[in-house]
PDB file of C-alpha atoms in Angstrom:
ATOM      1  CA  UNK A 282     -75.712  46.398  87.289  1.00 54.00           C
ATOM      2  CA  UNK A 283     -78.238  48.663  85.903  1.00 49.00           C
ATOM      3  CA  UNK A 284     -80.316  48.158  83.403  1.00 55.00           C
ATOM      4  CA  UNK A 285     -80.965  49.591  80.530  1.00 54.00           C
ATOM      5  CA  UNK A 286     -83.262  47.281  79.054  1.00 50.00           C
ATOM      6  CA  UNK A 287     -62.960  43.445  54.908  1.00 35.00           C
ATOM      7  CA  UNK A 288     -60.546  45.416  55.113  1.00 35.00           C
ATOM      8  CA  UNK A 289     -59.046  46.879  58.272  1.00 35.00           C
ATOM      9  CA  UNK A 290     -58.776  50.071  56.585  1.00 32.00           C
ATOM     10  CA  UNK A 291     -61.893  52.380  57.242  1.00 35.00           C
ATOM     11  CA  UNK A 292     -64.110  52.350  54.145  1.00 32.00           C
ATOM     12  CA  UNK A 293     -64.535  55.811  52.799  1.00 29.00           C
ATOM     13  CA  UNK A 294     -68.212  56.696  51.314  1.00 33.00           C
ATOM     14  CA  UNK A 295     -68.418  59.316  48.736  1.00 32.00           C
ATOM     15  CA  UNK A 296     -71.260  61.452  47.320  1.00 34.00           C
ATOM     16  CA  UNK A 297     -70.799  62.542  44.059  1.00 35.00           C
ATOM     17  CA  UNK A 298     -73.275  65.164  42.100  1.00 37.00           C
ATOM     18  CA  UNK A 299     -73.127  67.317  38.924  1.00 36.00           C
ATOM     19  CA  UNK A 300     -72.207  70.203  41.127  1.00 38.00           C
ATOM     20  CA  UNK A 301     -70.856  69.149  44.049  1.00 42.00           C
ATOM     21  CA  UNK A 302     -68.312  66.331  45.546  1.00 42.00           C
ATOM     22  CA  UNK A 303     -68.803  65.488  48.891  1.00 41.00           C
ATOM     23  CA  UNK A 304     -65.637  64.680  51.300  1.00 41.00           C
ATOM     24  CA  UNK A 305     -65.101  61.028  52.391  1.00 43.00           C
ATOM     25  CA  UNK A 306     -67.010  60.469  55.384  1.00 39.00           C
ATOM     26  CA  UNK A 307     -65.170  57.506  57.490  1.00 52.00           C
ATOM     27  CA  UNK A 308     -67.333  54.367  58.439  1.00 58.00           C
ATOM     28  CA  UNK A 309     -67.198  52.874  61.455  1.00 82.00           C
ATOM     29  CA  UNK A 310     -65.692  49.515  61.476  1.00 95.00           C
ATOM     30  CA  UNK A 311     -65.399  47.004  64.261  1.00 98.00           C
ATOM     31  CA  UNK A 312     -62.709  44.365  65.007  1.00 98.00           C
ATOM     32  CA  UNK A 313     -62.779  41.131  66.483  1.00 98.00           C
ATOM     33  CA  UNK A 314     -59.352  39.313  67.554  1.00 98.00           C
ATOM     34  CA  UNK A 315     -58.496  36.449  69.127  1.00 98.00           C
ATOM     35  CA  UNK A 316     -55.726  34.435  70.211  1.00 97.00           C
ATOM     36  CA  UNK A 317     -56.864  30.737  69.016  1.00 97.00           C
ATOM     37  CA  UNK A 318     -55.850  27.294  69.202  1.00 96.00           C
ATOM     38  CA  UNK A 319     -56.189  23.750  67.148  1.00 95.00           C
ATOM     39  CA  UNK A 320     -59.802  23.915  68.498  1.00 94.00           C
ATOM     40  CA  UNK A 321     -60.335  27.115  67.236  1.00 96.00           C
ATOM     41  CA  UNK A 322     -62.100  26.176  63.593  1.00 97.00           C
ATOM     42  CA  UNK A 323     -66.350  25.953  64.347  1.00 95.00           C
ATOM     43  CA  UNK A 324     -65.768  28.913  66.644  1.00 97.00           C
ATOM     44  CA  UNK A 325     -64.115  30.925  63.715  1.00 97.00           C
ATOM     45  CA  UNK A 326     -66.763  29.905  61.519  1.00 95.00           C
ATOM     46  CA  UNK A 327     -69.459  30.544  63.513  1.00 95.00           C
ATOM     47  CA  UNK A 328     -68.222  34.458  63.257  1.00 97.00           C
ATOM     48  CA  UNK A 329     -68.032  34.494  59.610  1.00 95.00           C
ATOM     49  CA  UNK A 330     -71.224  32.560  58.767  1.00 91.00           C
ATOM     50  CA  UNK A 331     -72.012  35.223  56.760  1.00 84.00           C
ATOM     51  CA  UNK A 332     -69.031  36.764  54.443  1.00 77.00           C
ATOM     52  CA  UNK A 333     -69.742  40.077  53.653  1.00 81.00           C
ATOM     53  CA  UNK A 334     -69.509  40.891  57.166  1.00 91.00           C
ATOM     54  CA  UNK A 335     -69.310  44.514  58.384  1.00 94.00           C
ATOM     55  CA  UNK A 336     -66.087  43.997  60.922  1.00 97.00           C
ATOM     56  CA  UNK A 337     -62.546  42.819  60.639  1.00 97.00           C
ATOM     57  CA  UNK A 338     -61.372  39.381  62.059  1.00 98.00           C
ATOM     58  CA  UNK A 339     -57.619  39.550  63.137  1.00 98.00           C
ATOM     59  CA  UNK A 340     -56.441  36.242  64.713  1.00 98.00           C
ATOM     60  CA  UNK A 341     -53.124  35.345  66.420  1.00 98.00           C
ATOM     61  CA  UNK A 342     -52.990  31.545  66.554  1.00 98.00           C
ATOM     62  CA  UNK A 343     -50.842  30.352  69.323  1.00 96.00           C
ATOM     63  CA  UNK A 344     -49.407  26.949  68.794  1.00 95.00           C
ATOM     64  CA  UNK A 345     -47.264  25.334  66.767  1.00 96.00           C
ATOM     65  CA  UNK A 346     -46.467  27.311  63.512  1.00 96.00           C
ATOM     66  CA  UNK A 347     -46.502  23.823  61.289  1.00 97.00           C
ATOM     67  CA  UNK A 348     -50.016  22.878  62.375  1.00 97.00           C
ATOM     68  CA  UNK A 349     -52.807  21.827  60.239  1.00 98.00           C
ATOM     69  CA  UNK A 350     -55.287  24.696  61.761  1.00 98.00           C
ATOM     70  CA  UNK A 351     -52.678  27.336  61.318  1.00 98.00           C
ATOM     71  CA  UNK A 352     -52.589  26.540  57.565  1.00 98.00           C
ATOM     72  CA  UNK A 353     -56.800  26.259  56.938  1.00 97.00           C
ATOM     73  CA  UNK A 354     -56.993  29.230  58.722  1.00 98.00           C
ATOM     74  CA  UNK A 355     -54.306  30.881  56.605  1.00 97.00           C
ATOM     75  CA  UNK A 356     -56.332  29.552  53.320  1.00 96.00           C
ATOM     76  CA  UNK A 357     -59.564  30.679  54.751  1.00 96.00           C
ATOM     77  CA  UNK A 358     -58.298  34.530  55.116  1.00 95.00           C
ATOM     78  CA  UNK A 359     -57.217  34.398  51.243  1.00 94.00           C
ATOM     79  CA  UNK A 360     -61.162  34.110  50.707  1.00 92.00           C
ATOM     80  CA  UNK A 361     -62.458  36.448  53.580  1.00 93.00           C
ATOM     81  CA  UNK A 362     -62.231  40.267  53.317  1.00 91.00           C
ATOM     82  CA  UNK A 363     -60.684  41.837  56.167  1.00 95.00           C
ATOM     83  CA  UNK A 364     -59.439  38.551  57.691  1.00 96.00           C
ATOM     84  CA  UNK A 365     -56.190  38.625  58.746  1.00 98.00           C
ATOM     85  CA  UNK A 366     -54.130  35.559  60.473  1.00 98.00           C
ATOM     86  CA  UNK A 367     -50.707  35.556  62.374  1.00 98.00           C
ATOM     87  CA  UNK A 368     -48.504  33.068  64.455  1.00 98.00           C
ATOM     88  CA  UNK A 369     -47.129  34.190  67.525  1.00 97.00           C
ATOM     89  CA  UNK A 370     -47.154  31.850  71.041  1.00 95.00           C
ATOM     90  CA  UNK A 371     -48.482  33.317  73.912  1.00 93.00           C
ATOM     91  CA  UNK A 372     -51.767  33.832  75.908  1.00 94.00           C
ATOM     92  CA  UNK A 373     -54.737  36.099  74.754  1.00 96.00           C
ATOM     93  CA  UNK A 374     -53.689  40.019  76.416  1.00 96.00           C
ATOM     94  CA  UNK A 375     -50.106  39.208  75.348  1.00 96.00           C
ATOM     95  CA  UNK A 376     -50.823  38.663  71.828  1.00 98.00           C
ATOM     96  CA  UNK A 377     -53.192  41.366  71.456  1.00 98.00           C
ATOM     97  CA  UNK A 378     -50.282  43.998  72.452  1.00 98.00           C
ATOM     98  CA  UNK A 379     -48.194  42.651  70.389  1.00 98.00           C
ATOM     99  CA  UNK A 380     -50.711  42.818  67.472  1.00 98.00           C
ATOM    100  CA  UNK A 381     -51.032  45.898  68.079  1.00 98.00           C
ATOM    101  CA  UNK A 382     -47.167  46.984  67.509  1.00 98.00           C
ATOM    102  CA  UNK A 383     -47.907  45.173  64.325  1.00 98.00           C
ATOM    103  CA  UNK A 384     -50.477  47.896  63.166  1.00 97.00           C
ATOM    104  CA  UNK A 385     -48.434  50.457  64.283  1.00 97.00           C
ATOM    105  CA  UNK A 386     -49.739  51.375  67.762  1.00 97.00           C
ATOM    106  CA  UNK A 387     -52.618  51.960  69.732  1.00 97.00           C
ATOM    107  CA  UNK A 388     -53.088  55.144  67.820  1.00 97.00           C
ATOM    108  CA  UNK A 389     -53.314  53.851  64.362  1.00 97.00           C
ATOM    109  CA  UNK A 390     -55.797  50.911  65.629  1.00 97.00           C
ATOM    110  CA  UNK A 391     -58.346  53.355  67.341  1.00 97.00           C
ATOM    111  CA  UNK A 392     -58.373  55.760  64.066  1.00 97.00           C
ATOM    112  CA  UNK A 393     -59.277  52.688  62.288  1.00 97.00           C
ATOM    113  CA  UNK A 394     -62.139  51.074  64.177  1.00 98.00           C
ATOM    114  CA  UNK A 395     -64.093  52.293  67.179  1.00 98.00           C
ATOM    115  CA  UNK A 396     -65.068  48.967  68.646  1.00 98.00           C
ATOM    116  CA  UNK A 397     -62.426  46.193  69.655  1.00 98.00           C
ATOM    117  CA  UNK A 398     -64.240  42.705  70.616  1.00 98.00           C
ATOM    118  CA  UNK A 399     -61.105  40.863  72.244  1.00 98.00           C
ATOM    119  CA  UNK A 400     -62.694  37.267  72.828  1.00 98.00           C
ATOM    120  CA  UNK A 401     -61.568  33.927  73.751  1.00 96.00           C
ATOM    121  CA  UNK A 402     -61.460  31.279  70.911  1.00 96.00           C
ATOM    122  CA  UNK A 403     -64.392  29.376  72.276  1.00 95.00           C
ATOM    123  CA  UNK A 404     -67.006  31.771  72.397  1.00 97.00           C
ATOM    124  CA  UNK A 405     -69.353  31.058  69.645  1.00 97.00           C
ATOM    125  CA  UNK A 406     -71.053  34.158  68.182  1.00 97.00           C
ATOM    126  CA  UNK A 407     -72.818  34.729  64.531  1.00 97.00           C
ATOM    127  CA  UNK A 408     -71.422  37.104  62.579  1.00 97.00           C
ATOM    128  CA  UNK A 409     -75.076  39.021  62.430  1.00 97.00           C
ATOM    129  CA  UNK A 410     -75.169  38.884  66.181  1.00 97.00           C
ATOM    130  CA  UNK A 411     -71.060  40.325  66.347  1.00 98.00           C
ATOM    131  CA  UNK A 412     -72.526  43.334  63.927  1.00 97.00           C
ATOM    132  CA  UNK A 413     -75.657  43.904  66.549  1.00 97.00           C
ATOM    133  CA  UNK A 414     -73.162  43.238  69.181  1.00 98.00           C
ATOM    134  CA  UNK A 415     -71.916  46.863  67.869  1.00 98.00           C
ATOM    135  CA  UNK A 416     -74.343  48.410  66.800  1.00 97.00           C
ATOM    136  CA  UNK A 417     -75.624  48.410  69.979  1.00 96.00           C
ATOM    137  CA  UNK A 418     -72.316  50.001  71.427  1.00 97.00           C
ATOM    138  CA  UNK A 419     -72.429  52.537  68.693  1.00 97.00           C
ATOM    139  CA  UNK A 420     -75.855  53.479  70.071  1.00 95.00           C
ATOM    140  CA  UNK A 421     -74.798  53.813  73.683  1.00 95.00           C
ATOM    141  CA  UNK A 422     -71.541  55.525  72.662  1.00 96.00           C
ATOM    142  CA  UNK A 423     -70.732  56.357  76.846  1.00 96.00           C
ATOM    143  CA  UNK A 424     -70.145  53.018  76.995  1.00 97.00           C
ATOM    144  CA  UNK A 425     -66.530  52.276  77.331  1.00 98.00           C
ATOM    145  CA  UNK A 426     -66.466  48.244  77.890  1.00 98.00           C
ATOM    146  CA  UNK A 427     -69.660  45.100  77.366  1.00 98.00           C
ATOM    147  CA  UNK A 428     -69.464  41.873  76.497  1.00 97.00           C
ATOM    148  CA  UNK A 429     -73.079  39.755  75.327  1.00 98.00           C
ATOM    149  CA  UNK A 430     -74.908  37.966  77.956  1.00 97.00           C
ATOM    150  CA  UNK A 431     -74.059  34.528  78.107  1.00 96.00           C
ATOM    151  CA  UNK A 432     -76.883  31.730  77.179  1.00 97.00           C
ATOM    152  CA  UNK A 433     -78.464  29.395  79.145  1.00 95.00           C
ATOM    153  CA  UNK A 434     -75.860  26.332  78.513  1.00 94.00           C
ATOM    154  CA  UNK A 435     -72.922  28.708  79.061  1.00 95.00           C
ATOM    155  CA  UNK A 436     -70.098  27.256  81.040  1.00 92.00           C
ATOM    156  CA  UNK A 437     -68.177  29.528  83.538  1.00 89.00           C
ATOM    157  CA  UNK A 438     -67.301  31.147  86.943  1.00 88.00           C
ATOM    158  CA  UNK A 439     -69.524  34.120  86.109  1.00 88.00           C
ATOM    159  CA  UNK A 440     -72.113  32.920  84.815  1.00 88.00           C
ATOM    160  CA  UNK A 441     -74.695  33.647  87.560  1.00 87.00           C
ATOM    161  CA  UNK A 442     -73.876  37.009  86.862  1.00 91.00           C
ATOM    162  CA  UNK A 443     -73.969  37.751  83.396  1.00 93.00           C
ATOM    163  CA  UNK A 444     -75.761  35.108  81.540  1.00 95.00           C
ATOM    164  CA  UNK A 445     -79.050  36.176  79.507  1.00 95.00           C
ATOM    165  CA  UNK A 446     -82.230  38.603  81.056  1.00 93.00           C
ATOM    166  CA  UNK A 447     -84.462  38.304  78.598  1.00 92.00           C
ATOM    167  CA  UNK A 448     -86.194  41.554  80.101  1.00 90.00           C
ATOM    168  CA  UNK A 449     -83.440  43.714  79.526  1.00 92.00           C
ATOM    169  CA  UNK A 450     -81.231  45.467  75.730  1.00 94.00           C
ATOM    170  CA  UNK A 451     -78.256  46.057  78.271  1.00 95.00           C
ATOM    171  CA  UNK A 452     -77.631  46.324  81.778  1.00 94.00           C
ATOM    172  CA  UNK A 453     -75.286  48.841  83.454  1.00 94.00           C
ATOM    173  CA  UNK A 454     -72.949  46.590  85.625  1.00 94.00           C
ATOM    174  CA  UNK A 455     -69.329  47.486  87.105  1.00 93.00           C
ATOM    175  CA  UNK A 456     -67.928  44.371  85.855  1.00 94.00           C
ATOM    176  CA  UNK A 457     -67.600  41.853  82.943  1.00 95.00           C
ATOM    177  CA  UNK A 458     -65.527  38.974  82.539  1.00 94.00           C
ATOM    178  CA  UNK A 459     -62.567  39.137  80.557  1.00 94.00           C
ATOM    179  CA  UNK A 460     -63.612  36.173  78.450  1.00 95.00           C
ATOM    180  CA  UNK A 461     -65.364  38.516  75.868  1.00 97.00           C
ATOM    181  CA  UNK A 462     -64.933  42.038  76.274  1.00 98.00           C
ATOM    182  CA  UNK A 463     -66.008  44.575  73.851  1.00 98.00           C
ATOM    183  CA  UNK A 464     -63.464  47.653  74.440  1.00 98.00           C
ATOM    184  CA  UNK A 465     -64.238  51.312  73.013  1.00 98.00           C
ATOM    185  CA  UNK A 466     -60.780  51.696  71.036  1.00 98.00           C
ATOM    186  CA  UNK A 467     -61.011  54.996  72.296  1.00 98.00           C
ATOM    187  CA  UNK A 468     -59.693  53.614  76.166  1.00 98.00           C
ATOM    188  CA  UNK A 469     -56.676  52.188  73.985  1.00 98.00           C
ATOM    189  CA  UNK A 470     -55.208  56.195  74.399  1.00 98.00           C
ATOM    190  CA  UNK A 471     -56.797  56.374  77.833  1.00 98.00           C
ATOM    191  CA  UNK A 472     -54.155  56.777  80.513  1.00 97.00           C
ATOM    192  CA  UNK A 473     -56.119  55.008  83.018  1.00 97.00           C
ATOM    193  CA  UNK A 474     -56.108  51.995  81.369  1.00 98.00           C
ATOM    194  CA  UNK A 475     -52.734  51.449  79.621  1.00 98.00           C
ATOM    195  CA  UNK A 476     -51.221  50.573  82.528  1.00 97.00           C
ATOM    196  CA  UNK A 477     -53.691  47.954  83.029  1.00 97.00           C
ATOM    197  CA  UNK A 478     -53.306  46.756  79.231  1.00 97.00           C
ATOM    198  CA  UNK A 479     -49.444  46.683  79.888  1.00 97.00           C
ATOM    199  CA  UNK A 480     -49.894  44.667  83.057  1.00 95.00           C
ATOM    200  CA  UNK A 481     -52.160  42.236  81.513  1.00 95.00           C
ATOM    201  CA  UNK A 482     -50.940  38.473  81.009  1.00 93.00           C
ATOM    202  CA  UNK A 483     -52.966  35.776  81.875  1.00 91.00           C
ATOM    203  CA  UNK A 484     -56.476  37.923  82.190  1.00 90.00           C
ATOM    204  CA  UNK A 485     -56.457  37.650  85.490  1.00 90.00           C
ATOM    205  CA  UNK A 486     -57.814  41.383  87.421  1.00 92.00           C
ATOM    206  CA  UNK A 487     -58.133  43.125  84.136  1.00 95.00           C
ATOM    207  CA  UNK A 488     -61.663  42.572  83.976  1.00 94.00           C
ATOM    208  CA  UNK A 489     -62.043  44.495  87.659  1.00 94.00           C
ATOM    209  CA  UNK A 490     -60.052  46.978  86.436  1.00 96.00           C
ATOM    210  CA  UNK A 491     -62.131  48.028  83.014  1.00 97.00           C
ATOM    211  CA  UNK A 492     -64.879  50.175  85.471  1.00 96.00           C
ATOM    212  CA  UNK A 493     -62.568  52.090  87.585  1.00 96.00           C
ATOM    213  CA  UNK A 494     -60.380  52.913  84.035  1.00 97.00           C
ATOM    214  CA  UNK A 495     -63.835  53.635  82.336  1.00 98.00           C
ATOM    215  CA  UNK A 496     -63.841  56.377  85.380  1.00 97.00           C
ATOM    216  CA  UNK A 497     -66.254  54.601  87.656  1.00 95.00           C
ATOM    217  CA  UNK A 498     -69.473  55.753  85.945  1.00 94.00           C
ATOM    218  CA  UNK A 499     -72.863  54.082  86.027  1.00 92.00           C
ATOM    219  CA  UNK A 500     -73.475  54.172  82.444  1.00 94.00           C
ATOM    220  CA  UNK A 501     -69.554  52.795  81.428  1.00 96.00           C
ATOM    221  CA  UNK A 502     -69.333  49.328  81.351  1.00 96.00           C
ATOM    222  CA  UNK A 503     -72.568  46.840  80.631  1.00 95.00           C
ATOM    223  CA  UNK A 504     -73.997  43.433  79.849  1.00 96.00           C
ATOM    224  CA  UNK A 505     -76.020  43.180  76.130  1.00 96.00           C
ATOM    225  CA  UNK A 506     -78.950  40.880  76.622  1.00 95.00           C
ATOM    226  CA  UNK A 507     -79.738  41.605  73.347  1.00 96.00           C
ATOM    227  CA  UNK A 508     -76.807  39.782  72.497  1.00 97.00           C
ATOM    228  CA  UNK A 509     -76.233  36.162  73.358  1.00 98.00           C
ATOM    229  CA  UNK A 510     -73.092  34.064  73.033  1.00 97.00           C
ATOM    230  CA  UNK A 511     -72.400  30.212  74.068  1.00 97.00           C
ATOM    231  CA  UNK A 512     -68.875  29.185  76.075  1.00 95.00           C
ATOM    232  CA  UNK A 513     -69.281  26.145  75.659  1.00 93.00           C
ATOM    233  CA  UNK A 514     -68.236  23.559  79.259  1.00 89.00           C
ATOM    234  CA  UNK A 515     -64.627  21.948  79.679  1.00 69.00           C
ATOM    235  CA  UNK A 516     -64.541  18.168  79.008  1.00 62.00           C
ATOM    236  CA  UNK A 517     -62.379  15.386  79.059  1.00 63.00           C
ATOM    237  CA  UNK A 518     -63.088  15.578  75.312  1.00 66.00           C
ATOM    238  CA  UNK A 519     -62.658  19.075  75.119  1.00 57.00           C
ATOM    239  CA  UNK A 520     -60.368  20.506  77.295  1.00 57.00           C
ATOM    240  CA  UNK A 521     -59.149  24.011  77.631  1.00 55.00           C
ATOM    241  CA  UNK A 522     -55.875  24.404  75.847  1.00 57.00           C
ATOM    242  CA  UNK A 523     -54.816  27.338  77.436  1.00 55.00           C
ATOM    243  CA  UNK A 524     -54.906  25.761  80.579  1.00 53.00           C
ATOM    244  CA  UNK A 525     -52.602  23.516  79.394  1.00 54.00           C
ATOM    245  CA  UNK A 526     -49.951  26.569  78.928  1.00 56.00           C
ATOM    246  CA  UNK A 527     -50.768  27.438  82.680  1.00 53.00           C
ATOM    247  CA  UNK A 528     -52.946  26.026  85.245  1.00 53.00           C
ATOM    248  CA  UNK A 529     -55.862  28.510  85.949  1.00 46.00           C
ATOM    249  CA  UNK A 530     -54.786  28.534  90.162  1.00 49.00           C
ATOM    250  CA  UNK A 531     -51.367  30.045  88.886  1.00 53.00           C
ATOM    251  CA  UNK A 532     -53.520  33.244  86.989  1.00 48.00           C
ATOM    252  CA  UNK A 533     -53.401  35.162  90.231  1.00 68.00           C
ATOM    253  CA  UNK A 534     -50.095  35.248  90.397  1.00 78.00           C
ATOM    254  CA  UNK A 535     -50.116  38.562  88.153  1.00 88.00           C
ATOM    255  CA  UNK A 536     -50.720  40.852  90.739  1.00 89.00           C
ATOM    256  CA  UNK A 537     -47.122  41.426  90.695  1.00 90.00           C
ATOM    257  CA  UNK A 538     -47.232  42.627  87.405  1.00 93.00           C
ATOM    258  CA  UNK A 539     -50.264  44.725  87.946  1.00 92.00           C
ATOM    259  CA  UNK A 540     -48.619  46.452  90.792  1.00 92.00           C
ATOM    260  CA  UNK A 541     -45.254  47.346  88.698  1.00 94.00           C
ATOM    261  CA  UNK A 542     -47.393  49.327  86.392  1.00 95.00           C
ATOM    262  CA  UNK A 543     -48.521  51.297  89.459  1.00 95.00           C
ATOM    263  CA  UNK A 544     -52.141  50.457  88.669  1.00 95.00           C
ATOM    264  CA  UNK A 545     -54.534  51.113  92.354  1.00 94.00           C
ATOM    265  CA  UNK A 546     -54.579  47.779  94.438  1.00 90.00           C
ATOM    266  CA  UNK A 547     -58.308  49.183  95.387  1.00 91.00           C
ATOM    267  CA  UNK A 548     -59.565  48.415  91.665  1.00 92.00           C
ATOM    268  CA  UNK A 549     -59.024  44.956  92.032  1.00 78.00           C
ATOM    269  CA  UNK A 550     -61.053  44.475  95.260  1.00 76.00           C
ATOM    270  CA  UNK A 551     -64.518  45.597  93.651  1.00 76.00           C
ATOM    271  CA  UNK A 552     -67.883  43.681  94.312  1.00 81.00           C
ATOM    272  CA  UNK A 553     -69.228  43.017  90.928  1.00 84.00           C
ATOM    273  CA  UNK A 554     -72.981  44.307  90.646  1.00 85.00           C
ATOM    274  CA  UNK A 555     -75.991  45.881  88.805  1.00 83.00           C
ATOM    275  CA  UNK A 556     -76.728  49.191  88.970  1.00 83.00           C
ATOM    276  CA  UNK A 557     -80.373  49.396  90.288  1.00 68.00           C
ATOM    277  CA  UNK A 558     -82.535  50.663  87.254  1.00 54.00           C
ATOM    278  CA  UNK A 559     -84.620  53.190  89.499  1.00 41.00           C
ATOM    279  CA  UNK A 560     -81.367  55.063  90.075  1.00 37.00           C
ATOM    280  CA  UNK A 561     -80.500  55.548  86.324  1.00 41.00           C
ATOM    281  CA  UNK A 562     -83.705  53.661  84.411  1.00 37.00           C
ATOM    282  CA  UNK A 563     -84.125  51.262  82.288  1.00 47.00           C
ATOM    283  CA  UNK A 564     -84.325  50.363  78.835  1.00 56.00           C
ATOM    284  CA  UNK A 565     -86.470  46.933  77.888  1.00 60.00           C
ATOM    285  CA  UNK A 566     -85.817  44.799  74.851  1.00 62.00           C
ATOM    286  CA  UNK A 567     -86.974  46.038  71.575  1.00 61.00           C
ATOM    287  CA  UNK A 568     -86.149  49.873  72.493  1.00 59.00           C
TER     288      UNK A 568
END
């Protein structure tokens, strides 16, 4: 890697003087979805722990449609601006596309907010930390996909990779997990990666795909370490539901679908690094 240390309508601002009337200038807007579960309640409230927040929340809970979580979830978006909560089964990718034919296309989402955080339904974020989260992006607009470093007590395959440098704002990388991606809504249009968003199922090789679809700079994809999020370990008390839908061995099995959408074998074979900071710099915490 390298380093470099409501509403889901846009809100239109408007100036207004004696002599003049200024044109609706767009804000920008973020979105977080998810695909959740019956254990999906603290995580959802730990992204709206404040209420006013400056994103959207669209959530696409996947079990059954008479459960108990499906219906406080429905009575919490009738008191949350921007909140929006559907019922559709399926696994995380799959649900996003098909929110997205919901809204009307790709198009009509990336007109309407210029950051997409697609994230499992166990990550645990603040909602002040989701709008820094972006903010951030916003400020490094060439990047095309981040996630947040992961803390300390972060359970995962990756985590040696991209949990928390306390030196570092962001660091360029050519990788990050497909647990919680940030996407540029932007790459929704991009013809590199729709093939890779059609192919998508399980999450399996997407997430060494978003570099080489991002056009294989080293300033495209990165890890915020001014941004930390918990994934919480996998217990006999808390088990991963969507492992219950398919065993995580079986998620390589997608290749098949990867390669029907004609997208290059050679992305998925990448070595997942840093960019050294002496080749492109670096940025500490606090710039």
């Amino acid at each position: 890697m390298e380093l470099v240390a409501g509403h889901g309508l846009n809100t239109l601002a408007r100036s207004t003087t004696e002599e003049q009337c200024v044109e609706p200038v767009p804000k920008s807007r973020g979105l977080v979805f998810s695909s959740v579960g019956n254990q999906c309640l603290p995580v959802v409230r730990s992204w709206l722990q404040t209420r006013d927040a400056d994103f959207d929340l669209a959530l696409v809970f996947y079990k059954e449609p008479d459960s108990p979580v499906l219906h406080e979830l429905n009575m919490l978006s009738q008191e949350i601006t921007g909140m929006e909560v559907l019922q559709h089964e399926g696994m995380k990718w799959p649900n996003f596309r098909y929110w997205l034919e919901l809204q009307g296309g790709a198009e009509k989402v990336a007109a309407r907010y210029d950051y997409i955080w697609v994230v499992d339904d166990d990550v645990r974020l603040p909602t002040t930390e989701i709008s820094r989260m972006f903010q951030i992006l916003r400020e490094h607009s060439q990047i095309a996909f981040a996630c947040p470093s992961f803390d300390k007590g972060s359970d995962g395959v990756w985590r040696f990779f991209d949990g928390h440098d306390p030196r570092w704002k962001l660091r360029y990388t050519n990788f990050v997990e497909c647990t919680a991606p940030v996407l540029k809504s932007s790459m929704l249009l991009d013809a590199r990666f729709q093939p890779c968003l059609r192919a998508v199922r399980t999450g399996c090789f997407i997430d060494f795909c978003f570099h080489p679809a991002a056009g294989g700079g080293r300033d495209v994809v990165a890890v915020i370490d001014a941004v930390q999020c918990h994934h919480p370990p996998r217990t006999a008390d808390y088990p991963s539901e969507m492992r219950q839908v398919q065993a995580w061995q079986e998620h390589k099995h997608d290749d098949v679908l990867f390669e029907k959408e004609g997208v290059p074998k050679d992305w998925w074979a990448i070595e997942p690094r840093f960019f050294q900071p002496k080749v492109l710099g670096a940025v500490p915490i606090g710039s």
